[in-house]
C-alpha cells in the first residue's frame, strides 16, 4: 500500500468521528519505482493532507519532506516534486498494520493489502 | 439461462482460489472484462487533458479492470472483498493499491479526493443478504453515501451491472438517487440478449451539462471485421445439391426470400449488436447456376 492510499483512507468504524489519519505500525517497507508525472503530482498536491503524509513518510523512515505545509509556489520546483513523488507513490507498506486513531483497532497489512473488513458490531 | 454467481454463495466464498484462477487463465473472461472497463472509462468522460487522475475501482477483483486504467495512465485504488482475487491481482502485478474491503460497509475514504469511480459487475452483489446482519437497503445506502462523499465535485461513477430483475434495478437506482447522485442507466445493444450491457452512470453534484447521460451504443461499429467474414463466405464452395436437402428447406429456397427480406434481417441483426457484413450490390443476389 502506498502513502497515496493511506492519505485517502480513514477508519469508518461505527461511532468514530475522526478516523483520519490512520497510524502506521511498520514491519516491512519496500520501494517500487514509478514513472514520474508532474501533472499528476500537481493535481494531487491540492488534495493531499500534508501533515498526514509527512507523519506517515516519517514512520516509514523517509524524512526528507518539510514539516510545515509548503507554499503552493514550491510545486514548480523539481527537487520538491521528486521528494513528493517518492513519498507518495514509491514507498510501500508491505507488512505491518494500520491503527484507528480513536479506538486503536488494528487493521493488519499483509503482502501490501490492508484488511479493512469490519466486524459485525463495528458497522 | 445465464448462471448468476450471486445466487450461489457470498462473494468472498464464491471467488475462492479456483474461481479466481479463471481470471488469469481464461482469455475470454479477460477480453470481456477489458472491453467492459474500457467502455466504463469512456462513459466516465474524464477531461481530455492528459493529466492522470485518481480513480477508484470498486470490486476490482483480479485487477483486470485496473489494468485498463493503468494503460490509460491513471492511478487507481482497488477494493474487493475476496482475498483470493486480490492475490491474483498481486500475481498479475496490478499497478494500483489494493484494499480488502466490503463495499456494503461504506468506503471509509476522505471527502472529495477521488476523481472518478468505476465498478465492473459488482454492485448487484449488494442486493443480496448473505449474513443475518445484512440488510441490502442499508448496505446500498452506506455504499452510495460514502461514495458520494469521497467523490470530487462533478466526479462521475460508472457501474456496469447485471440486475436480476426490474425491482433490483429500481432498488439500486433509488438508493443512488437518495444519496444525492444524478444520472441514470445507459444500455448498450438493447436488442441483443447476449451483448446487452447496462451501465449505471452517476454524477456527483448539482445538475449541469455534465449530468446529461451519454449515448448508448446501438450498432456494432466494427464493419471492417464484418467485411472479412463476408469475403470468407465467398471463398467457400457450397456443394449441396437440392436432393440432399430436407424437403422443408427445398420449398423455401425454391421460392426465395428476396433482397428486401435479407436487408430486413440484416438490419435486425445489426440492432442486436452482431457483426453483419455491409450491404452491397451483391447482397441477396442469386448465385450463378454452376455445373
PDB file of N, CA and C in Angstrom, chain A residues 1-12 20 32 34-35 37 39-40 43-44 47-49 89 92 110-120 123, chain B residues 49-54 73 75-77 81 83 86-87 90 95-102 104-110 112-115 131-133 152:
ATOM      1  N   UNK A   1       0.837  -1.195   0.000  1.00  0.00           N
ATOM      2  CA  UNK A   1       0.000   0.000   0.000  1.00  0.00           C
ATOM      3  C   UNK A   1       0.869   1.241   0.000  1.00  0.00           C
ATOM      4  N   UNK A   2       0.529   2.168  -0.885  1.00  0.00           N
ATOM      5  CA  UNK A   2       1.324   3.397  -0.959  1.00  0.00           C
ATOM      6  C   UNK A   2       0.753   4.451  -0.013  1.00  0.00           C
ATOM      7  N   UNK A   3       1.522   5.499   0.198  1.00  0.00           N
ATOM      8  CA  UNK A   3       1.046   6.549   1.088  1.00  0.00           C
ATOM      9  C   UNK A   3      -0.073   7.359   0.439  1.00  0.00           C
ATOM     10  N   UNK A   4      -0.132   7.308  -0.905  1.00  0.00           N
ATOM     11  CA  UNK A   4      -1.255   7.935  -1.603  1.00  0.00           C
ATOM     12  C   UNK A   4      -2.565   7.379  -1.064  1.00  0.00           C
ATOM     13  N   UNK A   5      -2.628   6.060  -0.968  1.00  0.00           N
ATOM     14  CA  UNK A   5      -3.845   5.421  -0.473  1.00  0.00           C
ATOM     15  C   UNK A   5      -4.025   5.676   1.014  1.00  0.00           C
ATOM     16  N   UNK A   6      -2.924   5.611   1.744  1.00  0.00           N
ATOM     17  CA  UNK A   6      -3.014   5.877   3.179  1.00  0.00           C
ATOM     18  C   UNK A   6      -3.588   7.262   3.440  1.00  0.00           C
ATOM     19  N   UNK A   7      -3.230   8.203   2.566  1.00  0.00           N
ATOM     20  CA  UNK A   7      -3.686   9.577   2.746  1.00  0.00           C
ATOM     21  C   UNK A   7      -5.177   9.750   2.475  1.00  0.00           C
ATOM     22  N   UNK A   8      -5.759   8.806   1.747  1.00  0.00           N
ATOM     23  CA  UNK A   8      -7.183   8.894   1.424  1.00  0.00           C
ATOM     24  C   UNK A   8      -8.029   8.077   2.403  1.00  0.00           C
ATOM     25  N   UNK A   9      -7.369   7.134   3.076  1.00  0.00           N
ATOM     26  CA  UNK A   9      -8.096   6.137   3.841  1.00  0.00           C
ATOM     27  C   UNK A   9      -8.376   6.625   5.255  1.00  0.00           C
ATOM     28  N   UNK A  10      -9.602   6.402   5.720  1.00  0.00           N
ATOM     29  CA  UNK A  10      -9.885   6.699   7.116  1.00  0.00           C
ATOM     30  C   UNK A  10     -10.649   5.527   7.712  1.00  0.00           C
ATOM     31  N   UNK A  11     -10.662   5.466   9.024  1.00  0.00           N
ATOM     32  CA  UNK A  11     -11.362   4.369   9.683  1.00  0.00           C
ATOM     33  C   UNK A  11     -12.846   4.712   9.735  1.00  0.00           C
ATOM     34  N   UNK A  12     -13.683   3.770   9.315  1.00  0.00           N
ATOM     35  CA  UNK A  12     -15.127   4.069   9.333  1.00  0.00           C
ATOM     36  C   UNK A  12     -15.868   3.144  10.284  1.00  0.00           C
ATOM     37  N   UNK A  20      -9.230   9.759  10.836  1.00  0.00           N
ATOM     38  CA  UNK A  20      -8.120  10.091   9.942  1.00  0.00           C
ATOM     39  C   UNK A  20      -7.082  10.918  10.685  1.00  0.00           C
ATOM     40  N   UNK A  32       9.151   0.717  -4.783  1.00  0.00           N
ATOM     41  CA  UNK A  32       8.996   0.308  -6.179  1.00  0.00           C
ATOM     42  C   UNK A  32       9.053   1.564  -7.030  1.00  0.00           C
ATOM     43  N   UNK A  34       8.269   4.234  -9.796  1.00  0.00           N
ATOM     44  CA  UNK A  34       7.071   4.575 -10.562  1.00  0.00           C
ATOM     45  C   UNK A  34       7.441   5.733 -11.482  1.00  0.00           C
ATOM     46  N   UNK A  35       6.827   5.759 -12.674  1.00  0.00           N
ATOM     47  CA  UNK A  35       7.109   6.860 -13.608  1.00  0.00           C
ATOM     48  C   UNK A  35       6.749   8.194 -12.985  1.00  0.00           C
ATOM     49  N   UNK A  37       5.429  11.808 -12.923  1.00  0.00           N
ATOM     50  CA  UNK A  37       4.482  12.591 -13.718  1.00  0.00           C
ATOM     51  C   UNK A  37       4.093  13.856 -12.970  1.00  0.00           C
ATOM     52  N   UNK A  39       2.296  16.445 -13.692  1.00  0.00           N
ATOM     53  CA  UNK A  39       0.890  16.872 -13.780  1.00  0.00           C
ATOM     54  C   UNK A  39       0.047  16.213 -12.698  1.00  0.00           C
ATOM     55  N   UNK A  40       0.261  14.913 -12.555  1.00  0.00           N
ATOM     56  CA  UNK A  40      -0.498  14.177 -11.550  1.00  0.00           C
ATOM     57  C   UNK A  40      -0.164  14.691 -10.156  1.00  0.00           C
ATOM     58  N   UNK A  43      -1.794  17.920  -9.379  1.00  0.00           N
ATOM     59  CA  UNK A  43      -3.207  17.665  -9.138  1.00  0.00           C
ATOM     60  C   UNK A  43      -3.422  17.122  -7.716  1.00  0.00           C
ATOM     61  N   UNK A  44      -2.540  16.208  -7.321  1.00  0.00           N
ATOM     62  CA  UNK A  44      -2.690  15.568  -6.022  1.00  0.00           C
ATOM     63  C   UNK A  44      -2.287  16.486  -4.868  1.00  0.00           C
ATOM     64  N   UNK A  47      -4.943  17.935  -2.990  1.00  0.00           N
ATOM     65  CA  UNK A  47      -5.858  17.032  -2.283  1.00  0.00           C
ATOM     66  C   UNK A  47      -5.232  16.375  -1.069  1.00  0.00           C
ATOM     67  N   UNK A  48      -3.925  16.286  -1.092  1.00  0.00           N
ATOM     68  CA  UNK A  48      -3.238  15.549  -0.033  1.00  0.00           C
ATOM     69  C   UNK A  48      -3.303  16.314   1.285  1.00  0.00           C
ATOM     70  N   UNK A  49      -3.506  15.580   2.367  1.00  0.00           N
ATOM     71  CA  UNK A  49      -3.420  16.148   3.704  1.00  0.00           C
ATOM     72  C   UNK A  49      -1.943  16.102   4.098  1.00  0.00           C
ATOM     73  N   UNK A  89       4.225   7.877  -3.975  1.00  0.00           N
ATOM     74  CA  UNK A  89       3.961   6.762  -4.884  1.00  0.00           C
ATOM     75  C   UNK A  89       4.955   5.608  -4.806  1.00  0.00           C
ATOM     76  N   UNK A  92       6.153   1.703  -0.230  1.00  0.00           N
ATOM     77  CA  UNK A  92       5.045   0.769   0.001  1.00  0.00           C
ATOM     78  C   UNK A  92       5.142   0.191   1.405  1.00  0.00           C
ATOM     79  N   UNK A 110      -1.032  -7.281   5.040  1.00  0.00           N
ATOM     80  CA  UNK A 110      -0.192  -8.400   4.624  1.00  0.00           C
ATOM     81  C   UNK A 110      -0.010  -8.346   3.117  1.00  0.00           C
ATOM     82  N   UNK A 111       1.179  -8.596   2.690  1.00  0.00           N
ATOM     83  CA  UNK A 111       1.551  -8.541   1.267  1.00  0.00           C
ATOM     84  C   UNK A 111       1.109  -7.223   0.629  1.00  0.00           C
ATOM     85  N   UNK A 112       1.100  -6.169   1.417  1.00  0.00           N
ATOM     86  CA  UNK A 112       0.747  -4.851   0.874  1.00  0.00           C
ATOM     87  C   UNK A 112      -0.747  -4.592   0.816  1.00  0.00           C
ATOM     88  N   UNK A 113      -1.563  -5.558   1.238  1.00  0.00           N
ATOM     89  CA  UNK A 113      -3.017  -5.365   1.197  1.00  0.00           C
ATOM     90  C   UNK A 113      -3.552  -5.180   2.616  1.00  0.00           C
ATOM     91  N   UNK A 114      -4.058  -3.982   2.940  1.00  0.00           N
ATOM     92  CA  UNK A 114      -4.659  -3.809   4.260  1.00  0.00           C
ATOM     93  C   UNK A 114      -6.021  -4.495   4.328  1.00  0.00           C
ATOM     94  N   UNK A 115      -6.251  -5.178   5.422  1.00  0.00           N
ATOM     95  CA  UNK A 115      -7.540  -5.824   5.624  1.00  0.00           C
ATOM     96  C   UNK A 115      -8.453  -4.848   6.366  1.00  0.00           C
ATOM     97  N   UNK A 116      -9.347  -4.197   5.614  1.00  0.00           N
ATOM     98  CA  UNK A 116     -10.202  -3.168   6.205  1.00  0.00           C
ATOM     99  C   UNK A 116     -11.594  -3.701   6.522  1.00  0.00           C
ATOM    100  N   UNK A 117     -11.757  -5.012   6.508  1.00  0.00           N
ATOM    101  CA  UNK A 117     -13.080  -5.581   6.809  1.00  0.00           C
ATOM    102  C   UNK A 117     -13.434  -5.304   8.268  1.00  0.00           C
ATOM    103  N   UNK A 118     -14.676  -4.885   8.480  1.00  0.00           N
ATOM    104  CA  UNK A 118     -15.117  -4.587   9.843  1.00  0.00           C
ATOM    105  C   UNK A 118     -15.872  -5.778  10.407  1.00  0.00           C
ATOM    106  N   UNK A 119     -15.825  -5.928  11.727  1.00  0.00           N
ATOM    107  CA  UNK A 119     -16.651  -6.957  12.358  1.00  0.00           C
ATOM    108  C   UNK A 119     -18.091  -6.463  12.386  1.00  0.00           C
ATOM    109  N   UNK A 120     -19.003  -7.391  12.629  1.00  0.00           N
ATOM    110  CA  UNK A 120     -20.416  -7.030  12.545  1.00  0.00           C
ATOM    111  C   UNK A 120     -20.808  -5.934  13.528  1.00  0.00           C
ATOM    112  N   UNK A 123     -20.107  -2.104  12.340  1.00  0.00           N
ATOM    113  CA  UNK A 123     -20.742  -1.495  11.175  1.00  0.00           C
ATOM    114  C   UNK A 123     -21.837  -0.529  11.618  1.00  0.00           C
TER     115      UNK A 123
ATOM    116  N   UNK B  49      -7.237  16.086 -20.927  1.00  0.00           N
ATOM    117  CA  UNK B  49      -6.074  16.974 -20.891  1.00  0.00           C
ATOM    118  C   UNK B  49      -4.786  16.219 -20.564  1.00  0.00           C
ATOM    119  N   UNK B  50      -4.863  14.901 -20.569  1.00  0.00           N
ATOM    120  CA  UNK B  50      -3.647  14.118 -20.383  1.00  0.00           C
ATOM    121  C   UNK B  50      -3.160  14.029 -18.951  1.00  0.00           C
ATOM    122  N   UNK B  51      -3.885  14.659 -18.003  1.00  0.00           N
ATOM    123  CA  UNK B  51      -3.474  14.579 -16.604  1.00  0.00           C
ATOM    124  C   UNK B  51      -4.016  13.281 -16.005  1.00  0.00           C
ATOM    125  N   UNK B  52      -3.146  12.462 -15.411  1.00  0.00           N
ATOM    126  CA  UNK B  52      -3.650  11.240 -14.784  1.00  0.00           C
ATOM    127  C   UNK B  52      -4.533  11.574 -13.592  1.00  0.00           C
ATOM    128  N   UNK B  53      -5.560  10.777 -13.387  1.00  0.00           N
ATOM    129  CA  UNK B  53      -6.497  11.029 -12.277  1.00  0.00           C
ATOM    130  C   UNK B  53      -6.362   9.923 -11.239  1.00  0.00           C
ATOM    131  N   UNK B  54      -6.933  10.210 -10.088  1.00  0.00           N
ATOM    132  CA  UNK B  54      -7.003   9.189  -9.045  1.00  0.00           C
ATOM    133  C   UNK B  54      -8.386   8.558  -9.099  1.00  0.00           C
ATOM    134  N   UNK B  73      -3.026   5.491 -18.139  1.00  0.00           N
ATOM    135  CA  UNK B  73      -2.163   6.393 -17.374  1.00  0.00           C
ATOM    136  C   UNK B  73      -2.695   6.835 -16.031  1.00  0.00           C
ATOM    137  N   UNK B  75      -3.887   6.647 -11.989  1.00  0.00           N
ATOM    138  CA  UNK B  75      -3.591   5.952 -10.738  1.00  0.00           C
ATOM    139  C   UNK B  75      -4.916   5.458 -10.174  1.00  0.00           C
ATOM    140  N   UNK B  76      -4.895   4.301  -9.546  1.00  0.00           N
ATOM    141  CA  UNK B  76      -6.176   3.799  -9.021  1.00  0.00           C
ATOM    142  C   UNK B  76      -6.004   3.065  -7.706  1.00  0.00           C
ATOM    143  N   UNK B  77      -7.095   3.060  -6.958  1.00  0.00           N
ATOM    144  CA  UNK B  77      -7.177   2.291  -5.730  1.00  0.00           C
ATOM    145  C   UNK B  77      -8.280   1.264  -5.939  1.00  0.00           C
ATOM    146  N   UNK B  81     -13.704  -7.761  -1.837  1.00  0.00           N
ATOM    147  CA  UNK B  81     -13.959  -8.497  -0.597  1.00  0.00           C
ATOM    148  C   UNK B  81     -13.315  -9.874  -0.622  1.00  0.00           C
ATOM    149  N   UNK B  83     -10.181 -12.224  -0.896  1.00  0.00           N
ATOM    150  CA  UNK B  83      -8.724 -12.208  -0.768  1.00  0.00           C
ATOM    151  C   UNK B  83      -8.071 -13.014  -1.886  1.00  0.00           C
ATOM    152  N   UNK B  86      -7.709 -10.857  -4.840  1.00  0.00           N
ATOM    153  CA  UNK B  86      -6.657  -9.861  -4.660  1.00  0.00           C
ATOM    154  C   UNK B  86      -5.273 -10.501  -4.787  1.00  0.00           C
ATOM    155  N   UNK B  87      -5.159 -11.758  -4.338  1.00  0.00           N
ATOM    156  CA  UNK B  87      -3.888 -12.468  -4.506  1.00  0.00           C
ATOM    157  C   UNK B  87      -3.535 -12.600  -5.979  1.00  0.00           C
ATOM    158  N   UNK B  90      -2.213  -9.417  -7.208  1.00  0.00           N
ATOM    159  CA  UNK B  90      -0.797  -9.255  -6.868  1.00  0.00           C
ATOM    160  C   UNK B  90       0.074 -10.014  -7.864  1.00  0.00           C
ATOM    161  N   UNK B  95      -0.996  -2.342 -10.897  1.00  0.00           N
ATOM    162  CA  UNK B  95      -0.240  -1.128 -10.571  1.00  0.00           C
ATOM    163  C   UNK B  95      -0.890  -0.333  -9.450  1.00  0.00           C
ATOM    164  N   UNK B  96      -2.188  -0.541  -9.235  1.00  0.00           N
ATOM    165  CA  UNK B  96      -2.875   0.256  -8.220  1.00  0.00           C
ATOM    166  C   UNK B  96      -2.728  -0.355  -6.840  1.00  0.00           C
ATOM    167  N   UNK B  97      -3.212   0.373  -5.841  1.00  0.00           N
ATOM    168  CA  UNK B  97      -3.193  -0.154  -4.485  1.00  0.00           C
ATOM    169  C   UNK B  97      -4.433  -0.988  -4.246  1.00  0.00           C
ATOM    170  N   UNK B  98      -4.294  -2.056  -3.481  1.00  0.00           N
ATOM    171  CA  UNK B  98      -5.419  -2.950  -3.257  1.00  0.00           C
ATOM    172  C   UNK B  98      -5.844  -2.906  -1.798  1.00  0.00           C
ATOM    173  N   UNK B  99      -7.146  -2.927  -1.582  1.00  0.00           N
ATOM    174  CA  UNK B  99      -7.681  -2.943  -0.227  1.00  0.00           C
ATOM    175  C   UNK B  99      -8.653  -4.107  -0.105  1.00  0.00           C
ATOM    176  N   UNK B 100      -8.585  -4.816   1.010  1.00  0.00           N
ATOM    177  CA  UNK B 100      -9.580  -5.840   1.296  1.00  0.00           C
ATOM    178  C   UNK B 100     -10.696  -5.155   2.064  1.00  0.00           C
ATOM    179  N   UNK B 101     -11.861  -5.031   1.416  1.00  0.00           N
ATOM    180  CA  UNK B 101     -12.894  -4.176   1.981  1.00  0.00           C
ATOM    181  C   UNK B 101     -14.255  -4.643   1.503  1.00  0.00           C
ATOM    182  N   UNK B 102     -15.251  -4.459   2.319  1.00  0.00           N
ATOM    183  CA  UNK B 102     -16.621  -4.783   1.936  1.00  0.00           C
ATOM    184  C   UNK B 102     -17.321  -3.477   1.599  1.00  0.00           C
ATOM    185  N   UNK B 104     -20.253  -2.748   1.142  1.00  0.00           N
ATOM    186  CA  UNK B 104     -21.506  -2.539   1.860  1.00  0.00           C
ATOM    187  C   UNK B 104     -21.305  -1.956   3.244  1.00  0.00           C
ATOM    188  N   UNK B 105     -20.046  -1.902   3.693  1.00  0.00           N
ATOM    189  CA  UNK B 105     -19.756  -1.306   4.999  1.00  0.00           C
ATOM    190  C   UNK B 105     -19.343   0.149   4.876  1.00  0.00           C
ATOM    191  N   UNK B 106     -19.471   0.696   3.693  1.00  0.00           N
ATOM    192  CA  UNK B 106     -19.017   2.074   3.461  1.00  0.00           C
ATOM    193  C   UNK B 106     -17.567   2.056   3.042  1.00  0.00           C
ATOM    194  N   UNK B 107     -17.155   3.096   2.291  1.00  0.00           N
ATOM    195  CA  UNK B 107     -15.818   3.056   1.707  1.00  0.00           C
ATOM    196  C   UNK B 107     -14.740   3.551   2.652  1.00  0.00           C
ATOM    197  N   UNK B 108     -15.095   4.450   3.580  1.00  0.00           N
ATOM    198  CA  UNK B 108     -14.096   4.944   4.503  1.00  0.00           C
ATOM    199  C   UNK B 108     -12.977   5.706   3.843  1.00  0.00           C
ATOM    200  N   UNK B 109     -13.332   6.618   2.942  1.00  0.00           N
ATOM    201  CA  UNK B 109     -12.308   7.451   2.311  1.00  0.00           C
ATOM    202  C   UNK B 109     -12.582   8.908   2.656  1.00  0.00           C
ATOM    203  N   UNK B 110     -11.533   9.721   2.573  1.00  0.00           N
ATOM    204  CA  UNK B 110     -11.680  11.133   2.880  1.00  0.00           C
ATOM    205  C   UNK B 110     -12.598  11.812   1.848  1.00  0.00           C
ATOM    206  N   UNK B 112     -14.142  14.141  -0.997  1.00  0.00           N
ATOM    207  CA  UNK B 112     -13.777  14.935  -2.164  1.00  0.00           C
ATOM    208  C   UNK B 112     -12.419  14.673  -2.767  1.00  0.00           C
ATOM    209  N   UNK B 113     -11.836  13.500  -2.568  1.00  0.00           N
ATOM    210  CA  UNK B 113     -10.480  13.279  -3.060  1.00  0.00           C
ATOM    211  C   UNK B 113     -10.413  12.419  -4.319  1.00  0.00           C
ATOM    212  N   UNK B 114     -11.478  11.692  -4.625  1.00  0.00           N
ATOM    213  CA  UNK B 114     -11.436  10.749  -5.743  1.00  0.00           C
ATOM    214  C   UNK B 114     -12.031  11.416  -6.986  1.00  0.00           C
ATOM    215  N   UNK B 115     -11.350  11.265  -8.133  1.00  0.00           N
ATOM    216  CA  UNK B 115     -11.796  11.944  -9.357  1.00  0.00           C
ATOM    217  C   UNK B 115     -12.872  11.165 -10.105  1.00  0.00           C
ATOM    218  N   UNK B 131     -25.546 -12.590   5.120  1.00  0.00           N
ATOM    219  CA  UNK B 131     -25.466 -12.887   6.552  1.00  0.00           C
ATOM    220  C   UNK B 131     -26.737 -12.353   7.190  1.00  0.00           C
ATOM    221  N   UNK B 132     -27.024 -12.841   8.407  1.00  0.00           N
ATOM    222  CA  UNK B 132     -28.257 -12.399   9.047  1.00  0.00           C
ATOM    223  C   UNK B 132     -28.209 -10.898   9.349  1.00  0.00           C
ATOM    224  N   UNK B 133     -26.982 -10.367   9.478  1.00  0.00           N
ATOM    225  CA  UNK B 133     -26.876  -8.937   9.799  1.00  0.00           C
ATOM    226  C   UNK B 133     -26.989  -8.069   8.552  1.00  0.00           C
ATOM    227  N   UNK B 152     -14.978  13.811  -5.857  1.00  0.00           N
ATOM    228  CA  UNK B 152     -14.834  15.253  -6.023  1.00  0.00           C
ATOM    229  C   UNK B 152     -16.084  15.798  -6.704  1.00  0.00           C
TER     230      UNK B 152
END
